[in-house]
């Protein structure tokens, strides 16, 4: 971000909220913070790309990032959405191999970048940190297992239906409907569902035509969640 235009506070530059660092002693944590390069990334900025050769680790302080892979030059697959408190880039730091995905800022984001060799030394010095990492990796494996099942067992339309269910929340007005207040673009939906924009448009159009889904301003309203769930299961 441009100098002088920071939206983050100096007090935000802390690693206290990072899950895998909770076992690092306070004195050591101050040293780790001093070793970090702090980066402010605008929405859309690529933080890690698959062509990157460094093995640095990134701690997500504020904001949100998308982790992407590619089926082809024109089709992306969203692997995960990470929120503040997460870390990414650990795999390359540990096995010294190339990056496995692209990580992009989904909104204005503050990250702390740490040298990969220092990170490996930190794990040895703070062995309980390794257990925290194993717990994190276990969660990622479970999430990716579900993603693989969704991508292989469902049709493109069903994957869109599944994503609509996942991102919807009960209407706070108490109508009994479920709503998606910030509707993703067709491109974003296609990335998550592992399909293309045309399939997303067709899937949403079919739900609107069947009165299961209603477009309302910039939101989507799921009028019949039960029917939508059954469509996912067919």
PDB file of C-alpha atoms in Angstrom:
ATOM      1  CA  UNK A   1       0.000   0.000   0.000  1.00  0.00           C
ATOM      2  CA  UNK A   2       1.113   3.528  -0.636  1.00  0.00           C
ATOM      3  CA  UNK A   3       3.274   5.119   2.065  1.00  0.00           C
ATOM      4  CA  UNK A   4       1.197   7.156   4.488  1.00  0.00           C
ATOM      5  CA  UNK A   5      -2.023   5.394   3.496  1.00  0.00           C
ATOM      6  CA  UNK A   6      -1.892   2.520   5.975  1.00  0.00           C
ATOM      7  CA  UNK A   7      -5.244   1.347   7.316  1.00  0.00           C
ATOM      8  CA  UNK A   8      -3.540  -0.686  10.039  1.00  0.00           C
ATOM      9  CA  UNK A   9      -2.322   0.487  13.436  1.00  0.00           C
ATOM     10  CA  UNK A  10       1.194   0.074  14.799  1.00  0.00           C
ATOM     11  CA  UNK A  11      -0.366  -2.048  17.551  1.00  0.00           C
ATOM     12  CA  UNK A  12      -1.570  -4.499  14.891  1.00  0.00           C
ATOM     13  CA  UNK A  13       2.025  -5.548  14.241  1.00  0.00           C
ATOM     14  CA  UNK A  14       1.963  -8.372  16.748  1.00  0.00           C
ATOM     15  CA  UNK A  15       2.098 -12.162  16.396  1.00  0.00           C
ATOM     16  CA  UNK A  16       0.064 -12.779  19.550  1.00  0.00           C
ATOM     17  CA  UNK A  17      -2.989 -13.996  17.592  1.00  0.00           C
ATOM     18  CA  UNK A  18      -1.145 -16.539  15.394  1.00  0.00           C
ATOM     19  CA  UNK A  19      -2.342 -20.046  16.263  1.00  0.00           C
ATOM     20  CA  UNK A  20       0.859 -21.974  15.624  1.00  0.00           C
ATOM     21  CA  UNK A  21       2.924 -19.533  17.720  1.00  0.00           C
ATOM     22  CA  UNK A  22       0.918 -19.783  20.937  1.00  0.00           C
ATOM     23  CA  UNK A  23       3.613 -21.987  22.545  1.00  0.00           C
ATOM     24  CA  UNK A  24       6.464 -19.571  21.779  1.00  0.00           C
ATOM     25  CA  UNK A  25       7.697 -17.918  25.020  1.00  0.00           C
ATOM     26  CA  UNK A  26       6.966 -14.164  25.248  1.00  0.00           C
ATOM     27  CA  UNK A  27      10.637 -13.115  25.160  1.00  0.00           C
ATOM     28  CA  UNK A  28      11.257 -15.277  22.088  1.00  0.00           C
ATOM     29  CA  UNK A  29       8.083 -13.912  20.473  1.00  0.00           C
ATOM     30  CA  UNK A  30       9.521 -10.381  20.610  1.00  0.00           C
ATOM     31  CA  UNK A  31      12.586 -11.663  18.760  1.00  0.00           C
ATOM     32  CA  UNK A  32      10.410 -13.375  16.136  1.00  0.00           C
ATOM     33  CA  UNK A  33       8.405 -10.183  15.590  1.00  0.00           C
ATOM     34  CA  UNK A  34      11.626  -8.233  15.097  1.00  0.00           C
ATOM     35  CA  UNK A  35      12.781 -10.789  12.502  1.00  0.00           C
ATOM     36  CA  UNK A  36       9.605 -10.391  10.431  1.00  0.00           C
ATOM     37  CA  UNK A  37       9.072  -8.204   7.407  1.00  0.00           C
ATOM     38  CA  UNK A  38       5.648  -6.615   7.704  1.00  0.00           C
ATOM     39  CA  UNK A  39       3.649  -6.287   4.478  1.00  0.00           C
ATOM     40  CA  UNK A  40       0.391  -4.496   3.778  1.00  0.00           C
ATOM     41  CA  UNK A  41      -1.322  -6.114   0.793  1.00  0.00           C
ATOM     42  CA  UNK A  42      -4.263  -4.547  -1.067  1.00  0.00           C
ATOM     43  CA  UNK A  43      -7.148  -6.724  -2.207  1.00  0.00           C
ATOM     44  CA  UNK A  44      -6.116  -8.880  -5.141  1.00  0.00           C
ATOM     45  CA  UNK A  45      -2.361  -8.790  -4.506  1.00  0.00           C
ATOM     46  CA  UNK A  46      -0.573 -12.116  -4.979  1.00  0.00           C
ATOM     47  CA  UNK A  47       1.354 -12.809  -1.767  1.00  0.00           C
ATOM     48  CA  UNK A  48       2.714 -16.225  -2.781  1.00  0.00           C
ATOM     49  CA  UNK A  49       2.809 -17.580  -6.310  1.00  0.00           C
ATOM     50  CA  UNK A  50       3.635 -21.061  -7.507  1.00  0.00           C
ATOM     51  CA  UNK A  51       6.701 -19.751  -9.303  1.00  0.00           C
ATOM     52  CA  UNK A  52       8.223 -18.253  -6.136  1.00  0.00           C
ATOM     53  CA  UNK A  53      11.564 -19.742  -5.095  1.00  0.00           C
ATOM     54  CA  UNK A  54      11.736 -18.504  -1.504  1.00  0.00           C
ATOM     55  CA  UNK A  55      10.712 -20.689   1.444  1.00  0.00           C
ATOM     56  CA  UNK A  56       9.490 -17.931   3.758  1.00  0.00           C
ATOM     57  CA  UNK A  57       6.499 -18.362   6.074  1.00  0.00           C
ATOM     58  CA  UNK A  58       3.675 -15.840   6.317  1.00  0.00           C
ATOM     59  CA  UNK A  59       1.546 -15.008   9.346  1.00  0.00           C
ATOM     60  CA  UNK A  60      -1.868 -13.512   8.625  1.00  0.00           C
ATOM     61  CA  UNK A  61      -2.338 -10.669  11.109  1.00  0.00           C
ATOM     62  CA  UNK A  62      -5.341  -8.831   9.656  1.00  0.00           C
ATOM     63  CA  UNK A  63      -7.580  -9.516   6.681  1.00  0.00           C
ATOM     64  CA  UNK A  64      -8.266 -12.640   4.660  1.00  0.00           C
ATOM     65  CA  UNK A  65      -6.525 -14.605   1.887  1.00  0.00           C
ATOM     66  CA  UNK A  66      -7.574 -17.129  -0.749  1.00  0.00           C
ATOM     67  CA  UNK A  67      -5.454 -20.205  -1.465  1.00  0.00           C
ATOM     68  CA  UNK A  68      -5.781 -21.255  -5.113  1.00  0.00           C
ATOM     69  CA  UNK A  69      -4.547 -23.980  -7.444  1.00  0.00           C
ATOM     70  CA  UNK A  70      -5.077 -24.410 -11.176  1.00  0.00           C
ATOM     71  CA  UNK A  71      -6.774 -27.094 -13.251  1.00  0.00           C
ATOM     72  CA  UNK A  72      -5.756 -25.311 -16.460  1.00  0.00           C
ATOM     73  CA  UNK A  73      -4.688 -21.901 -17.709  1.00  0.00           C
ATOM     74  CA  UNK A  74      -8.311 -20.756 -17.578  1.00  0.00           C
ATOM     75  CA  UNK A  75      -9.740 -22.644 -14.592  1.00  0.00           C
ATOM     76  CA  UNK A  76      -8.880 -22.153 -10.929  1.00  0.00           C
ATOM     77  CA  UNK A  77      -9.779 -24.194  -7.874  1.00  0.00           C
ATOM     78  CA  UNK A  78     -10.106 -22.551  -4.463  1.00  0.00           C
ATOM     79  CA  UNK A  79      -8.419 -24.748  -1.851  1.00  0.00           C
ATOM     80  CA  UNK A  80      -9.026 -22.658   1.253  1.00  0.00           C
ATOM     81  CA  UNK A  81      -9.933 -19.265   2.650  1.00  0.00           C
ATOM     82  CA  UNK A  82      -7.712 -18.243   5.575  1.00  0.00           C
ATOM     83  CA  UNK A  83      -8.548 -15.650   8.195  1.00  0.00           C
ATOM     84  CA  UNK A  84      -6.488 -13.644  10.668  1.00  0.00           C
ATOM     85  CA  UNK A  85      -4.539 -15.868  13.054  1.00  0.00           C
ATOM     86  CA  UNK A  86      -3.545 -18.333  10.336  1.00  0.00           C
ATOM     87  CA  UNK A  87      -0.158 -19.065   8.795  1.00  0.00           C
ATOM     88  CA  UNK A  88       0.715 -20.132   5.277  1.00  0.00           C
ATOM     89  CA  UNK A  89       3.831 -21.127   3.365  1.00  0.00           C
ATOM     90  CA  UNK A  90       4.951 -23.632   6.019  1.00  0.00           C
ATOM     91  CA  UNK A  91       5.161 -26.569   3.604  1.00  0.00           C
ATOM     92  CA  UNK A  92       7.945 -25.020   1.524  1.00  0.00           C
ATOM     93  CA  UNK A  93       9.709 -23.858   4.672  1.00  0.00           C
ATOM     94  CA  UNK A  94       9.731 -27.434   5.974  1.00  0.00           C
ATOM     95  CA  UNK A  95      10.435 -29.533   2.863  1.00  0.00           C
ATOM     96  CA  UNK A  96      12.295 -26.838   0.843  1.00  0.00           C
ATOM     97  CA  UNK A  97      10.226 -27.668  -2.244  1.00  0.00           C
ATOM     98  CA  UNK A  98       8.395 -25.340  -4.614  1.00  0.00           C
ATOM     99  CA  UNK A  99       5.177 -23.623  -3.641  1.00  0.00           C
ATOM    100  CA  UNK A 100       2.052 -25.751  -4.029  1.00  0.00           C
ATOM    101  CA  UNK A 101      -0.510 -22.950  -4.485  1.00  0.00           C
ATOM    102  CA  UNK A 102      -1.096 -19.253  -5.078  1.00  0.00           C
ATOM    103  CA  UNK A 103      -2.159 -17.121  -2.120  1.00  0.00           C
ATOM    104  CA  UNK A 104      -3.973 -13.847  -2.843  1.00  0.00           C
ATOM    105  CA  UNK A 105      -5.303 -11.137  -0.549  1.00  0.00           C
ATOM    106  CA  UNK A 106      -9.114 -11.325  -0.524  1.00  0.00           C
ATOM    107  CA  UNK A 107      -9.304  -7.921   1.178  1.00  0.00           C
ATOM    108  CA  UNK A 108      -6.788  -5.394   2.547  1.00  0.00           C
ATOM    109  CA  UNK A 109      -4.442  -7.614   4.509  1.00  0.00           C
ATOM    110  CA  UNK A 110      -1.510  -7.333   6.897  1.00  0.00           C
ATOM    111  CA  UNK A 111       1.001 -10.198   6.910  1.00  0.00           C
ATOM    112  CA  UNK A 112       4.304 -10.818   8.662  1.00  0.00           C
ATOM    113  CA  UNK A 113       6.910 -12.615   6.533  1.00  0.00           C
ATOM    114  CA  UNK A 114       9.538 -14.758   8.289  1.00  0.00           C
ATOM    115  CA  UNK A 115      12.669 -16.346   6.802  1.00  0.00           C
ATOM    116  CA  UNK A 116      12.211 -20.088   6.241  1.00  0.00           C
ATOM    117  CA  UNK A 117      15.504 -21.097   7.887  1.00  0.00           C
ATOM    118  CA  UNK A 118      14.691 -19.054  10.980  1.00  0.00           C
ATOM    119  CA  UNK A 119      11.252 -20.706  11.072  1.00  0.00           C
ATOM    120  CA  UNK A 120      12.811 -24.203  10.985  1.00  0.00           C
ATOM    121  CA  UNK A 121      15.179 -23.258  13.797  1.00  0.00           C
ATOM    122  CA  UNK A 122      12.228 -21.901  15.785  1.00  0.00           C
ATOM    123  CA  UNK A 123      10.417 -25.258  15.569  1.00  0.00           C
ATOM    124  CA  UNK A 124      13.488 -27.023  16.983  1.00  0.00           C
ATOM    125  CA  UNK A 125      13.853 -24.459  19.758  1.00  0.00           C
ATOM    126  CA  UNK A 126      10.122 -24.553  20.650  1.00  0.00           C
ATOM    127  CA  UNK A 127       9.091 -28.229  20.156  1.00  0.00           C
ATOM    128  CA  UNK A 128       5.552 -27.688  21.443  1.00  0.00           C
ATOM    129  CA  UNK A 129       5.059 -25.458  18.422  1.00  0.00           C
ATOM    130  CA  UNK A 130       5.381 -28.597  16.265  1.00  0.00           C
ATOM    131  CA  UNK A 131       2.268 -30.047  17.942  1.00  0.00           C
ATOM    132  CA  UNK A 132       0.327 -26.867  17.171  1.00  0.00           C
ATOM    133  CA  UNK A 133       1.398 -27.231  13.540  1.00  0.00           C
ATOM    134  CA  UNK A 134       0.311 -30.880  13.448  1.00  0.00           C
ATOM    135  CA  UNK A 135      -3.134 -29.866  14.718  1.00  0.00           C
ATOM    136  CA  UNK A 136      -3.326 -27.228  11.993  1.00  0.00           C
ATOM    137  CA  UNK A 137      -2.252 -29.675   9.290  1.00  0.00           C
ATOM    138  CA  UNK A 138      -4.852 -32.173  10.533  1.00  0.00           C
ATOM    139  CA  UNK A 139      -7.555 -29.560  10.077  1.00  0.00           C
ATOM    140  CA  UNK A 140      -6.307 -28.718   6.589  1.00  0.00           C
ATOM    141  CA  UNK A 141      -6.279 -32.386   5.585  1.00  0.00           C
ATOM    142  CA  UNK A 142      -9.863 -32.838   6.787  1.00  0.00           C
ATOM    143  CA  UNK A 143     -10.947 -29.733   4.869  1.00  0.00           C
ATOM    144  CA  UNK A 144      -9.192 -30.824   1.688  1.00  0.00           C
ATOM    145  CA  UNK A 145     -10.646 -34.320   1.982  1.00  0.00           C
ATOM    146  CA  UNK A 146     -14.124 -32.794   2.019  1.00  0.00           C
ATOM    147  CA  UNK A 147     -13.179 -30.578  -0.940  1.00  0.00           C
ATOM    148  CA  UNK A 148     -11.984 -33.589  -2.962  1.00  0.00           C
ATOM    149  CA  UNK A 149     -15.196 -35.471  -2.182  1.00  0.00           C
ATOM    150  CA  UNK A 150     -17.268 -32.473  -3.244  1.00  0.00           C
ATOM    151  CA  UNK A 151     -15.357 -32.000  -6.487  1.00  0.00           C
ATOM    152  CA  UNK A 152     -15.412 -35.661  -7.521  1.00  0.00           C
ATOM    153  CA  UNK A 153     -18.806 -36.864  -6.321  1.00  0.00           C
ATOM    154  CA  UNK A 154     -20.994 -33.935  -7.355  1.00  0.00           C
ATOM    155  CA  UNK A 155     -21.930 -32.509 -10.752  1.00  0.00           C
ATOM    156  CA  UNK A 156     -20.856 -28.906 -11.530  1.00  0.00           C
ATOM    157  CA  UNK A 157     -24.352 -27.623 -10.707  1.00  0.00           C
ATOM    158  CA  UNK A 158     -24.421 -29.566  -7.437  1.00  0.00           C
ATOM    159  CA  UNK A 159     -21.078 -28.058  -6.436  1.00  0.00           C
ATOM    160  CA  UNK A 160     -22.571 -24.593  -6.940  1.00  0.00           C
ATOM    161  CA  UNK A 161     -25.615 -25.606  -4.866  1.00  0.00           C
ATOM    162  CA  UNK A 162     -23.294 -26.875  -2.123  1.00  0.00           C
ATOM    163  CA  UNK A 163     -21.356 -23.609  -2.067  1.00  0.00           C
ATOM    164  CA  UNK A 164     -24.567 -21.558  -1.824  1.00  0.00           C
ATOM    165  CA  UNK A 165     -25.574 -23.598   1.200  1.00  0.00           C
ATOM    166  CA  UNK A 166     -22.123 -23.225   2.757  1.00  0.00           C
ATOM    167  CA  UNK A 167     -21.988 -19.438   2.586  1.00  0.00           C
ATOM    168  CA  UNK A 168     -25.615 -18.754   3.525  1.00  0.00           C
ATOM    169  CA  UNK A 169     -26.748 -17.674   6.989  1.00  0.00           C
ATOM    170  CA  UNK A 170     -30.190 -17.548   8.647  1.00  0.00           C
ATOM    171  CA  UNK A 171     -32.062 -14.349   7.817  1.00  0.00           C
ATOM    172  CA  UNK A 172     -31.592 -12.092  10.891  1.00  0.00           C
ATOM    173  CA  UNK A 173     -35.110 -10.761  10.259  1.00  0.00           C
ATOM    174  CA  UNK A 174     -36.453 -14.149  11.330  1.00  0.00           C
ATOM    175  CA  UNK A 175     -38.248 -14.951   8.068  1.00  0.00           C
ATOM    176  CA  UNK A 176     -37.121 -18.568   8.098  1.00  0.00           C
ATOM    177  CA  UNK A 177     -35.151 -18.034   4.887  1.00  0.00           C
ATOM    178  CA  UNK A 178     -31.380 -18.206   4.485  1.00  0.00           C
ATOM    179  CA  UNK A 179     -29.483 -15.318   2.918  1.00  0.00           C
ATOM    180  CA  UNK A 180     -26.185 -14.612   1.200  1.00  0.00           C
ATOM    181  CA  UNK A 181     -25.643 -10.937   1.912  1.00  0.00           C
ATOM    182  CA  UNK A 182     -22.453 -10.491  -0.074  1.00  0.00           C
ATOM    183  CA  UNK A 183     -22.979 -12.515  -3.218  1.00  0.00           C
ATOM    184  CA  UNK A 184     -19.678 -13.710  -4.748  1.00  0.00           C
ATOM    185  CA  UNK A 185     -19.098 -13.014  -8.419  1.00  0.00           C
ATOM    186  CA  UNK A 186     -19.630 -15.875 -10.863  1.00  0.00           C
ATOM    187  CA  UNK A 187     -15.848 -16.103 -11.248  1.00  0.00           C
ATOM    188  CA  UNK A 188     -15.330 -16.414  -7.478  1.00  0.00           C
ATOM    189  CA  UNK A 189     -18.091 -19.006  -7.231  1.00  0.00           C
ATOM    190  CA  UNK A 190     -16.633 -20.958 -10.148  1.00  0.00           C
ATOM    191  CA  UNK A 191     -13.207 -21.029  -8.483  1.00  0.00           C
ATOM    192  CA  UNK A 192     -14.613 -22.463  -5.264  1.00  0.00           C
ATOM    193  CA  UNK A 193     -16.885 -24.956  -7.032  1.00  0.00           C
ATOM    194  CA  UNK A 194     -14.196 -26.077  -9.456  1.00  0.00           C
ATOM    195  CA  UNK A 195     -16.275 -25.248 -12.516  1.00  0.00           C
ATOM    196  CA  UNK A 196     -16.779 -22.376 -14.981  1.00  0.00           C
ATOM    197  CA  UNK A 197     -18.808 -19.158 -14.947  1.00  0.00           C
ATOM    198  CA  UNK A 198     -21.366 -20.541 -17.400  1.00  0.00           C
ATOM    199  CA  UNK A 199     -22.189 -23.451 -15.081  1.00  0.00           C
ATOM    200  CA  UNK A 200     -22.537 -21.056 -12.145  1.00  0.00           C
ATOM    201  CA  UNK A 201     -24.959 -18.861 -14.114  1.00  0.00           C
ATOM    202  CA  UNK A 202     -26.973 -21.899 -15.218  1.00  0.00           C
ATOM    203  CA  UNK A 203     -27.118 -23.364 -11.695  1.00  0.00           C
ATOM    204  CA  UNK A 204     -28.267 -20.112 -10.093  1.00  0.00           C
ATOM    205  CA  UNK A 205     -30.728 -19.491 -12.915  1.00  0.00           C
ATOM    206  CA  UNK A 206     -32.283 -22.935 -12.439  1.00  0.00           C
ATOM    207  CA  UNK A 207     -32.785 -22.268  -8.723  1.00  0.00           C
ATOM    208  CA  UNK A 208     -34.366 -18.885  -9.394  1.00  0.00           C
ATOM    209  CA  UNK A 209     -36.665 -20.466 -11.989  1.00  0.00           C
ATOM    210  CA  UNK A 210     -37.737 -23.128  -9.472  1.00  0.00           C
ATOM    211  CA  UNK A 211     -38.450 -20.451  -6.802  1.00  0.00           C
ATOM    212  CA  UNK A 212     -35.796 -21.996  -4.539  1.00  0.00           C
ATOM    213  CA  UNK A 213     -33.585 -18.925  -4.807  1.00  0.00           C
ATOM    214  CA  UNK A 214     -34.468 -15.256  -5.122  1.00  0.00           C
ATOM    215  CA  UNK A 215     -32.268 -12.396  -6.228  1.00  0.00           C
ATOM    216  CA  UNK A 216     -32.760  -9.400  -3.964  1.00  0.00           C
ATOM    217  CA  UNK A 217     -30.661  -6.334  -4.688  1.00  0.00           C
ATOM    218  CA  UNK A 218     -27.060  -7.531  -4.200  1.00  0.00           C
ATOM    219  CA  UNK A 219     -28.108 -10.482  -2.059  1.00  0.00           C
ATOM    220  CA  UNK A 220     -29.453 -13.968  -2.659  1.00  0.00           C
ATOM    221  CA  UNK A 221     -32.269 -15.418  -0.586  1.00  0.00           C
ATOM    222  CA  UNK A 222     -32.698 -19.187  -0.252  1.00  0.00           C
ATOM    223  CA  UNK A 223     -36.461 -19.628   0.034  1.00  0.00           C
ATOM    224  CA  UNK A 224     -36.472 -23.424   0.290  1.00  0.00           C
ATOM    225  CA  UNK A 225     -33.284 -24.716   1.887  1.00  0.00           C
ATOM    226  CA  UNK A 226     -34.676 -28.250   2.176  1.00  0.00           C
ATOM    227  CA  UNK A 227     -35.152 -28.553  -1.591  1.00  0.00           C
ATOM    228  CA  UNK A 228     -31.692 -27.153  -2.211  1.00  0.00           C
ATOM    229  CA  UNK A 229     -30.171 -29.707   0.158  1.00  0.00           C
ATOM    230  CA  UNK A 230     -32.002 -32.503  -1.629  1.00  0.00           C
ATOM    231  CA  UNK A 231     -30.662 -31.293  -4.986  1.00  0.00           C
ATOM    232  CA  UNK A 232     -27.144 -31.608  -3.565  1.00  0.00           C
ATOM    233  CA  UNK A 233     -27.819 -35.205  -2.537  1.00  0.00           C
ATOM    234  CA  UNK A 234     -29.373 -36.478  -5.764  1.00  0.00           C
TER     235      UNK A 234
END
